[in-house]
Amino acid sequence: MIRRAATWTLVVVGTTLVLSACSSPSMLDPKGTEARSVARIWWLMFGLAAGVYLVVGGFILVAVMRGRRTSDGRSSRISDHAFVWLGGIVVPIVILFVLGVVTVNTTAALRRPDADPLRIQVEGKRWWWAVSYTGTGITSAGEIHLPTGRPIEITLTSDNVIHSFWVPQLAGKLDVIPGQRNVLRFKITHPGDYRGECAEFCGIQHANMNFRVVAESPGLYERWVSQHRNAPIEPASDVAASGEHVFQSQSCAGCHAVRGTQAHGTLGPDLTDIGARPLLGGGVMTNTPANLARWINDAPKYKPGVLMPAIHLSTSQTKSIVAYLESLK
Ligand code: CUA
């Protein structure tokens, strides 16, 4: 009996460890100050829960092996009353008090504003994220560039339903609520490419509302900002130039913006650096020329419910518009 239980415990723990190793990102692999504080509380809770589990499990094992003693003088020396008071009231109160104090202190520390933070605005859309970098004129979508080692303040808004902004390795979740400005504060400790997702069910494409955070050293970040402040350079090839013409003359420019051109639409994602983004449609496909052509011609097929309609272009129009968009970096 005990052997079978031990085997099952091993199977469950082993499977959990294997699955947790495969599926990144994990909030237990923190790369930012807020995520580190959250992970610390998680480990404290895990340690306490494991301790309680072992103690209770130990008592059960002892009870099973020794059996109930009769009143022959060999019964337990701990009285039932003391046992209930200690195990059922005193210990739980101490544990909950410690967890309560640590949680409230950590939450207060995480919400405290820093001096001179880098401010970013992020708006939850259906179903993608619009990003604007305060004071730079840079707007983007689905991707946030941030420097390491500097306090960051992300103001979160929504113009539709409630979303939740979550980059597990950098910070805890924060709801994105229409009519409200929520502020997420954290500092990134390690450069890297971090996956983020929407953590609140927000409609049919909730699962495809992913984004990524590119964290770089302050020097590389400043270089990225100065490169992206300017509008993209003129299309380098004839095909891309005719693609720009198709983009401006078709319905694309009505919904999308490309800085420095006649396209100022705000309904869909800003496409100023679409060629540099690794994913399309909030993560439904990787950004390759073939996928971009598929997406433009029939986005609802790959992301049902998306606001972008199927745009039926000729083969040469598709080829040129893909060349144009992929050149925007
Ligand atoms: Cu947005 Cu789920």
mmCIF file of C-alpha atoms and ligand atoms in Angstrom:
data_model
loop_
_atom_site.group_PDB
_atom_site.id
_atom_site.type_symbol
_atom_site.label_atom_id
_atom_site.label_comp_id
_atom_site.label_asym_id
_atom_site.label_seq_id
_atom_site.Cartn_x
_atom_site.Cartn_y
_atom_site.Cartn_z
ATOM 1 C CA MET A 1 0.000 0.000 0.000
ATOM 2 C CA ILE A 2 2.700 2.464 1.131
ATOM 3 C CA ARG A 3 4.933 1.330 -1.723
ATOM 4 C CA ARG A 4 2.182 1.983 -4.287
ATOM 5 C CA ALA A 5 1.527 5.455 -2.853
ATOM 6 C CA ALA A 6 5.252 6.236 -3.014
ATOM 7 C CA THR A 7 5.393 5.079 -6.658
ATOM 8 C CA TRP A 8 2.446 7.308 -7.580
ATOM 9 C CA THR A 9 3.982 10.272 -5.748
ATOM 10 C CA LEU A 10 7.219 9.763 -7.705
ATOM 11 C CA VAL A 11 5.307 9.569 -11.024
ATOM 12 C CA VAL A 12 3.334 12.773 -10.293
ATOM 13 C CA VAL A 13 6.372 14.741 -9.041
ATOM 14 C CA GLY A 14 8.533 13.506 -11.951
ATOM 15 C CA THR A 15 5.917 14.390 -14.576
ATOM 16 C CA THR A 16 5.419 17.843 -13.043
ATOM 17 C CA LEU A 17 9.173 18.506 -13.066
ATOM 18 C CA VAL A 18 9.544 17.355 -16.683
ATOM 19 C CA LEU A 19 6.565 19.463 -17.829
ATOM 20 C CA SER A 20 7.773 22.525 -15.924
ATOM 21 C CA ALA A 21 11.189 22.169 -17.549
ATOM 22 C CA CYS A 22 9.677 22.079 -21.078
ATOM 23 C CA SER A 23 7.169 24.865 -20.746
ATOM 24 C CA SER A 24 8.811 28.227 -20.474
ATOM 25 C CA PRO A 25 8.406 30.892 -19.318
ATOM 26 C CA SER A 26 8.298 30.165 -15.615
ATOM 27 C CA MET A 27 7.705 32.670 -12.835
ATOM 28 C CA LEU A 28 10.133 30.520 -10.840
ATOM 29 C CA ASP A 29 12.935 31.644 -13.182
ATOM 30 C CA PRO A 30 12.754 35.381 -12.388
ATOM 31 C CA LYS A 31 14.733 37.941 -14.389
ATOM 32 C CA GLY A 32 13.226 41.053 -12.833
ATOM 33 C CA THR A 33 12.890 42.556 -9.358
ATOM 34 C CA GLU A 34 9.128 42.149 -9.049
ATOM 35 C CA ALA A 35 9.166 38.565 -10.332
ATOM 36 C CA ARG A 36 11.961 37.775 -7.868
ATOM 37 C CA SER A 37 9.874 39.059 -4.934
ATOM 38 C CA VAL A 38 6.855 37.057 -6.128
ATOM 39 C CA ALA A 39 8.991 33.920 -6.543
ATOM 40 C CA ARG A 40 10.409 34.402 -3.043
ATOM 41 C CA ILE A 41 6.883 34.372 -1.559
ATOM 42 C CA TRP A 42 6.043 31.332 -3.685
ATOM 43 C CA TRP A 43 9.039 29.408 -2.278
ATOM 44 C CA LEU A 44 8.164 30.467 1.280
ATOM 45 C CA MET A 45 4.569 29.212 0.788
ATOM 46 C CA PHE A 46 5.845 26.041 -0.837
ATOM 47 C CA GLY A 47 8.271 25.409 2.040
ATOM 48 C CA LEU A 48 5.597 25.938 4.701
ATOM 49 C CA ALA A 49 3.052 23.803 2.821
ATOM 50 C CA ALA A 50 5.645 21.047 2.341
ATOM 51 C CA GLY A 51 6.492 21.207 6.064
ATOM 52 C CA VAL A 52 2.803 20.904 7.052
ATOM 53 C CA TYR A 53 2.352 18.054 4.561
ATOM 54 C CA LEU A 54 5.335 16.141 5.956
ATOM 55 C CA VAL A 55 4.276 16.637 9.592
ATOM 56 C CA VAL A 56 0.634 15.635 8.955
ATOM 57 C CA GLY A 57 1.742 12.751 6.715
ATOM 58 C CA GLY A 58 4.177 11.632 9.436
ATOM 59 C CA PHE A 59 1.425 11.616 12.074
ATOM 60 C CA ILE A 60 -0.829 9.590 9.764
ATOM 61 C CA LEU A 61 1.954 7.051 9.189
ATOM 62 C CA VAL A 62 2.641 6.785 12.914
ATOM 63 C CA ALA A 63 -1.085 6.343 13.615
ATOM 64 C CA VAL A 64 -1.411 3.653 10.947
ATOM 65 C CA MET A 65 1.641 1.732 12.168
ATOM 66 C CA ARG A 66 1.014 1.959 15.908
ATOM 67 C CA GLY A 67 -2.744 1.606 15.867
ATOM 68 C CA ARG A 68 -5.066 2.881 18.602
ATOM 69 C CA ARG A 69 -3.706 2.263 22.080
ATOM 70 C CA THR A 70 -6.092 1.015 24.729
ATOM 71 C CA SER A 71 -6.232 2.574 28.187
ATOM 72 C CA ASP A 72 -3.463 0.360 29.531
ATOM 73 C CA GLY A 73 -1.186 3.250 30.383
ATOM 74 C CA ARG A 74 0.717 3.251 27.077
ATOM 75 C CA SER A 75 -1.447 5.884 25.323
ATOM 76 C CA SER A 76 0.026 9.034 23.814
ATOM 77 C CA ARG A 77 1.583 11.486 26.240
ATOM 78 C CA ILE A 78 0.219 14.495 24.339
ATOM 79 C CA SER A 79 -3.340 15.161 25.463
ATOM 80 C CA ASP A 80 -5.978 15.494 22.738
ATOM 81 C CA HIS A 81 -6.740 19.044 23.858
ATOM 82 C CA ALA A 82 -3.159 20.281 23.659
ATOM 83 C CA PHE A 83 -2.799 18.580 20.294
ATOM 84 C CA VAL A 84 -5.883 20.310 18.837
ATOM 85 C CA TRP A 85 -4.913 23.707 20.289
ATOM 86 C CA LEU A 86 -1.362 23.485 19.023
ATOM 87 C CA GLY A 87 -1.861 21.829 15.624
ATOM 88 C CA GLY A 88 -5.302 23.206 14.803
ATOM 89 C CA ILE A 89 -5.099 26.775 16.086
ATOM 90 C CA VAL A 90 -1.670 28.064 17.210
ATOM 91 C CA VAL A 91 0.449 26.733 14.313
ATOM 92 C CA PRO A 92 -2.011 27.781 11.533
ATOM 93 C CA ILE A 93 -2.313 31.274 13.078
ATOM 94 C CA VAL A 94 1.483 31.664 13.210
ATOM 95 C CA ILE A 95 1.870 30.426 9.600
ATOM 96 C CA LEU A 96 -0.914 32.662 8.238
ATOM 97 C CA PHE A 97 0.414 35.650 10.205
ATOM 98 C CA VAL A 98 3.927 35.225 8.771
ATOM 99 C CA LEU A 99 2.556 34.827 5.219
ATOM 100 C CA GLY A 100 0.224 37.816 5.689
ATOM 101 C CA VAL A 101 3.025 40.125 6.883
ATOM 102 C CA VAL A 102 5.418 39.037 4.110
ATOM 103 C CA THR A 103 2.725 39.397 1.407
ATOM 104 C CA VAL A 104 1.540 42.846 2.539
ATOM 105 C CA ASN A 105 5.142 44.121 2.869
ATOM 106 C CA THR A 106 6.113 42.788 -0.558
ATOM 107 C CA THR A 107 2.986 44.198 -2.229
ATOM 108 C CA ALA A 108 3.608 47.646 -0.706
ATOM 109 C CA ALA A 109 7.265 47.579 -1.826
ATOM 110 C CA LEU A 110 6.288 46.582 -5.387
ATOM 111 C CA ARG A 111 3.749 49.407 -5.733
ATOM 112 C CA ARG A 112 6.128 52.115 -4.434
ATOM 113 C CA PRO A 113 7.069 54.537 -7.248
ATOM 114 C CA ASP A 114 10.749 54.832 -8.203
ATOM 115 C CA ALA A 115 12.570 58.059 -8.982
ATOM 116 C CA ASP A 116 13.014 58.781 -12.701
ATOM 117 C CA PRO A 117 11.446 55.639 -14.191
ATOM 118 C CA LEU A 118 11.295 54.855 -17.897
ATOM 119 C CA ARG A 119 7.638 55.291 -18.850
ATOM 120 C CA ILE A 120 5.873 53.088 -21.406
ATOM 121 C CA GLN A 121 2.174 53.051 -22.305
ATOM 122 C CA VAL A 122 0.577 49.727 -23.208
ATOM 123 C CA GLU A 123 -3.010 49.377 -24.356
ATOM 124 C CA GLY A 124 -4.844 46.047 -24.530
ATOM 125 C CA LYS A 125 -6.630 45.687 -27.871
ATOM 126 C CA ARG A 126 -8.677 42.891 -29.441
ATOM 127 C CA TRP A 127 -6.391 40.816 -29.392
ATOM 128 C CA TRP A 128 -2.987 42.428 -29.425
ATOM 129 C CA TRP A 129 -1.013 45.007 -27.467
ATOM 130 C CA ALA A 130 -0.336 48.595 -28.602
ATOM 131 C CA VAL A 131 2.882 50.040 -27.209
ATOM 132 C CA SER A 132 4.046 53.668 -27.087
ATOM 133 C CA TYR A 133 7.298 54.955 -25.649
ATOM 134 C CA THR A 134 6.621 58.195 -23.780
ATOM 135 C CA GLY A 135 8.561 61.193 -25.059
ATOM 136 C CA THR A 136 10.038 59.453 -28.104
ATOM 137 C CA GLY A 137 7.167 59.344 -30.601
ATOM 138 C CA ILE A 138 7.817 55.603 -31.083
ATOM 139 C CA THR A 139 4.770 53.363 -31.309
ATOM 140 C CA SER A 140 4.737 49.640 -31.908
ATOM 141 C CA ALA A 141 2.696 46.513 -31.309
ATOM 142 C CA GLY A 142 3.209 43.100 -29.784
ATOM 143 C CA GLU A 143 6.781 43.824 -28.756
ATOM 144 C CA ILE A 144 8.271 45.971 -25.989
ATOM 145 C CA HIS A 145 11.931 47.001 -25.924
ATOM 146 C CA LEU A 146 13.230 47.778 -22.433
ATOM 147 C CA PRO A 147 16.617 48.460 -20.818
ATOM 148 C CA THR A 148 17.997 46.391 -17.959
ATOM 149 C CA GLY A 149 18.853 47.907 -14.580
ATOM 150 C CA ARG A 150 16.502 50.887 -14.829
ATOM 151 C CA PRO A 151 13.147 51.330 -13.030
ATOM 152 C CA ILE A 152 10.327 50.781 -15.515
ATOM 153 C CA GLU A 153 6.770 52.023 -15.232
ATOM 154 C CA ILE A 154 4.203 50.567 -17.614
ATOM 155 C CA THR A 155 0.820 52.302 -17.673
ATOM 156 C CA LEU A 156 -1.847 49.821 -18.725
ATOM 157 C CA THR A 157 -5.158 50.772 -20.322
ATOM 158 C CA SER A 158 -7.824 49.073 -22.429
ATOM 159 C CA ASP A 159 -10.368 50.440 -24.896
ATOM 160 C CA ASN A 160 -12.485 47.278 -24.911
ATOM 161 C CA VAL A 161 -12.704 44.504 -22.296
ATOM 162 C CA ILE A 162 -10.566 43.506 -19.297
ATOM 163 C CA HIS A 163 -7.210 41.933 -20.138
ATOM 164 C CA SER A 164 -4.302 41.032 -17.890
ATOM 165 C CA PHE A 165 -0.701 41.920 -18.669
ATOM 166 C CA TRP A 166 1.731 39.204 -17.637
ATOM 167 C CA VAL A 167 5.410 38.587 -18.317
ATOM 168 C CA PRO A 168 6.019 35.714 -15.863
ATOM 169 C CA GLN A 169 9.793 36.149 -15.662
ATOM 170 C CA LEU A 170 9.631 39.900 -15.080
ATOM 171 C CA ALA A 171 6.597 40.767 -12.961
ATOM 172 C CA GLY A 172 3.294 39.573 -11.568
ATOM 173 C CA LYS A 173 0.007 39.882 -13.450
ATOM 174 C CA LEU A 174 -1.784 43.221 -13.575
ATOM 175 C CA ASP A 175 -5.324 43.694 -14.852
ATOM 176 C CA VAL A 176 -5.862 46.013 -17.806
ATOM 177 C CA ILE A 177 -9.249 47.623 -17.221
ATOM 178 C CA PRO A 178 -11.290 49.941 -19.494
ATOM 179 C CA GLY A 179 -11.544 53.448 -18.012
ATOM 180 C CA GLN A 180 -8.714 52.844 -15.536
ATOM 181 C CA ARG A 181 -4.943 53.351 -15.583
ATOM 182 C CA ASN A 182 -3.042 50.628 -13.759
ATOM 183 C CA VAL A 183 0.689 51.013 -13.293
ATOM 184 C CA LEU A 184 3.133 48.119 -13.262
ATOM 185 C CA ARG A 185 6.592 48.810 -11.798
ATOM 186 C CA PHE A 186 9.646 46.589 -12.043
ATOM 187 C CA LYS A 187 13.313 46.484 -12.962
ATOM 188 C CA ILE A 188 14.841 43.908 -15.315
ATOM 189 C CA THR A 189 17.979 42.264 -13.972
ATOM 190 C CA HIS A 190 19.056 40.161 -16.980
ATOM 191 C CA PRO A 191 19.013 40.910 -20.718
ATOM 192 C CA GLY A 192 16.881 38.484 -22.715
ATOM 193 C CA ASP A 193 13.820 37.808 -24.797
ATOM 194 C CA TYR A 194 10.836 37.272 -22.508
ATOM 195 C CA ARG A 195 7.448 35.978 -23.486
ATOM 196 C CA GLY A 196 4.347 37.758 -22.227
ATOM 197 C CA GLU A 197 0.700 36.880 -22.480
ATOM 198 C CA CYS A 198 -2.789 37.970 -21.633
ATOM 199 C CA ALA A 199 -3.771 36.269 -18.378
ATOM 200 C CA GLU A 200 -7.465 37.158 -18.242
ATOM 201 C CA PHE A 201 -10.068 35.517 -20.499
ATOM 202 C CA CYS A 202 -11.030 38.301 -22.905
ATOM 203 C CA GLY A 203 -12.838 36.629 -25.787
ATOM 204 C CA ILE A 204 -12.386 34.105 -28.547
ATOM 205 C CA GLN A 205 -8.712 34.944 -29.222
ATOM 206 C CA HIS A 206 -7.559 35.314 -25.622
ATOM 207 C CA ALA A 207 -4.998 32.551 -26.216
ATOM 208 C CA ASN A 208 -3.497 34.465 -29.150
ATOM 209 C CA MET A 209 -2.774 37.712 -27.361
ATOM 210 C CA ASN A 210 0.909 37.110 -26.797
ATOM 211 C CA PHE A 211 3.767 39.568 -26.919
ATOM 212 C CA ARG A 212 7.459 39.657 -26.158
ATOM 213 C CA VAL A 213 9.752 41.862 -24.143
ATOM 214 C CA VAL A 214 13.228 42.449 -25.535
ATOM 215 C CA ALA A 215 15.465 43.472 -22.627
ATOM 216 C CA GLU A 216 18.842 44.934 -23.564
ATOM 217 C CA SER A 217 21.667 46.783 -21.833
ATOM 218 C CA PRO A 218 20.969 50.548 -21.488
ATOM 219 C CA GLY A 219 23.447 51.304 -24.307
ATOM 220 C CA LEU A 220 21.792 48.934 -26.789
ATOM 221 C CA TYR A 221 18.359 50.187 -25.742
ATOM 222 C CA GLU A 222 19.345 53.834 -26.389
ATOM 223 C CA ARG A 223 20.677 52.797 -29.783
ATOM 224 C CA TRP A 224 17.381 51.062 -30.578
ATOM 225 C CA VAL A 225 15.453 54.211 -29.559
ATOM 226 C CA SER A 226 17.585 56.523 -31.697
ATOM 227 C CA GLN A 227 17.250 54.167 -34.691
ATOM 228 C CA HIS A 228 13.485 53.892 -34.317
ATOM 229 C CA ARG A 229 12.792 57.554 -33.676
ATOM 230 C CA ASN A 230 13.126 58.123 -37.396
ATOM 231 C CA ALA A 231 10.614 56.879 -39.911
ATOM 232 C CA PRO A 232 11.696 53.788 -41.869
ATOM 233 C CA ILE A 233 13.937 54.491 -44.845
ATOM 234 C CA GLU A 234 12.480 54.574 -48.350
ATOM 235 C CA PRO A 235 11.839 51.114 -49.866
ATOM 236 C CA ALA A 236 15.128 49.776 -51.206
ATOM 237 C CA SER A 237 13.755 47.734 -54.127
ATOM 238 C CA ASP A 238 11.244 48.412 -56.895
ATOM 239 C CA VAL A 239 9.066 45.547 -55.645
ATOM 240 C CA ALA A 240 8.946 47.056 -52.140
ATOM 241 C CA ALA A 241 8.213 50.512 -53.596
ATOM 242 C CA SER A 242 5.240 49.164 -55.518
ATOM 243 C CA GLY A 243 4.230 47.331 -52.324
ATOM 244 C CA GLU A 244 4.133 50.668 -50.535
ATOM 245 C CA HIS A 245 1.865 51.984 -53.281
ATOM 246 C CA VAL A 246 -0.469 48.972 -52.849
ATOM 247 C CA PHE A 247 -0.434 49.478 -49.063
ATOM 248 C CA GLN A 248 -1.394 53.147 -49.362
ATOM 249 C CA SER A 249 -4.015 52.680 -52.077
ATOM 250 C CA GLN A 250 -5.765 49.610 -50.625
ATOM 251 C CA SER A 251 -7.640 49.615 -47.324
ATOM 252 C CA CYS A 252 -4.462 48.835 -45.293
ATOM 253 C CA ALA A 253 -3.552 52.454 -44.529
ATOM 254 C CA GLY A 254 -7.040 53.107 -43.127
ATOM 255 C CA CYS A 255 -6.412 50.778 -40.192
ATOM 256 C CA HIS A 256 -2.617 50.659 -39.846
ATOM 257 C CA ALA A 257 0.039 53.308 -39.348
ATOM 258 C CA VAL A 258 3.576 53.447 -40.713
ATOM 259 C CA ARG A 259 5.432 56.415 -39.258
ATOM 260 C CA GLY A 260 6.564 58.998 -41.807
ATOM 261 C CA THR A 261 4.012 57.912 -44.443
ATOM 262 C CA GLN A 262 0.385 58.707 -45.257
ATOM 263 C CA ALA A 263 -0.756 55.679 -43.229
ATOM 264 C CA HIS A 264 -2.132 56.880 -39.882
ATOM 265 C CA GLY A 265 -4.763 54.227 -39.037
ATOM 266 C CA THR A 266 -5.128 53.295 -35.383
ATOM 267 C CA LEU A 267 -7.627 50.415 -35.520
ATOM 268 C CA GLY A 268 -4.918 47.817 -36.218
ATOM 269 C CA PRO A 269 -1.318 47.468 -35.020
ATOM 270 C CA ASP A 270 1.299 50.067 -35.951
ATOM 271 C CA LEU A 271 3.453 48.478 -38.678
ATOM 272 C CA THR A 272 6.482 50.803 -38.599
ATOM 273 C CA ASP A 273 8.809 47.944 -37.596
ATOM 274 C CA ILE A 274 6.710 44.927 -38.624
ATOM 275 C CA GLY A 275 9.679 43.415 -40.501
ATOM 276 C CA ALA A 276 11.659 43.133 -37.253
ATOM 277 C CA ARG A 277 8.966 41.328 -35.272
ATOM 278 C CA PRO A 278 9.288 37.541 -35.005
ATOM 279 C CA LEU A 279 5.556 36.832 -34.667
ATOM 280 C CA LEU A 280 2.353 37.811 -36.437
ATOM 281 C CA GLY A 281 -1.222 38.133 -35.218
ATOM 282 C CA GLY A 282 -0.399 38.066 -31.491
ATOM 283 C CA GLY A 283 1.566 34.860 -31.873
ATOM 284 C CA VAL A 284 -0.581 32.782 -34.258
ATOM 285 C CA MET A 285 2.300 32.401 -36.717
ATOM 286 C CA THR A 286 5.975 33.241 -37.151
ATOM 287 C CA ASN A 287 6.825 36.240 -39.295
ATOM 288 C CA THR A 288 8.031 34.777 -42.592
ATOM 289 C CA PRO A 289 7.196 36.187 -46.067
ATOM 290 C CA ALA A 290 4.977 33.153 -46.801
ATOM 291 C CA ASN A 291 3.081 33.517 -43.509
ATOM 292 C CA LEU A 292 2.700 37.264 -43.950
ATOM 293 C CA ALA A 293 1.141 36.644 -47.382
ATOM 294 C CA ARG A 294 -1.265 34.112 -45.840
ATOM 295 C CA TRP A 295 -2.129 36.505 -43.037
ATOM 296 C CA ILE A 296 -2.835 39.477 -45.329
ATOM 297 C CA ASN A 297 -5.014 37.445 -47.675
ATOM 298 C CA ASP A 298 -7.114 35.711 -45.039
ATOM 299 C CA ALA A 299 -6.378 36.730 -41.431
ATOM 300 C CA PRO A 300 -9.761 35.457 -40.068
ATOM 301 C CA LYS A 301 -8.863 31.944 -41.265
ATOM 302 C CA TYR A 302 -5.880 31.887 -38.879
ATOM 303 C CA LYS A 303 -7.358 34.009 -36.082
ATOM 304 C CA PRO A 304 -11.166 33.744 -36.109
ATOM 305 C CA GLY A 305 -12.756 36.868 -34.639
ATOM 306 C CA VAL A 306 -9.855 39.143 -35.600
ATOM 307 C CA LEU A 307 -10.951 42.627 -36.732
ATOM 308 C CA MET A 308 -8.782 42.457 -39.872
ATOM 309 C CA PRO A 309 -10.864 41.216 -42.813
ATOM 310 C CA ALA A 310 -9.597 38.962 -45.596
ATOM 311 C CA ILE A 311 -7.907 41.230 -48.173
ATOM 312 C CA HIS A 312 -7.989 39.589 -51.569
ATOM 313 C CA LEU A 313 -4.989 40.779 -53.532
ATOM 314 C CA SER A 314 -3.498 39.522 -56.765
ATOM 315 C CA THR A 315 -0.353 37.382 -56.574
ATOM 316 C CA SER A 316 1.888 40.268 -57.671
ATOM 317 C CA GLN A 317 0.204 42.707 -55.277
ATOM 318 C CA THR A 318 0.695 40.222 -52.422
ATOM 319 C CA LYS A 319 4.337 39.705 -53.360
ATOM 320 C CA SER A 320 5.078 43.420 -53.464
ATOM 321 C CA ILE A 321 3.206 44.290 -50.237
ATOM 322 C CA VAL A 322 5.008 41.471 -48.404
ATOM 323 C CA ALA A 323 8.354 42.785 -49.709
ATOM 324 C CA TYR A 324 7.414 46.277 -48.505
ATOM 325 C CA LEU A 325 6.268 45.199 -45.029
ATOM 326 C CA GLU A 326 9.228 42.877 -44.464
ATOM 327 C CA SER A 327 11.539 45.816 -45.298
ATOM 328 C CA LEU A 328 10.103 47.894 -42.436
ATOM 329 C CA LYS A 329 12.571 47.346 -39.587
HETATM 330 CU CU1 CUA B 1 -6.666 39.760 -23.538
HETATM 331 CU CU2 CUA B 1 -7.051 37.594 -22.648
#
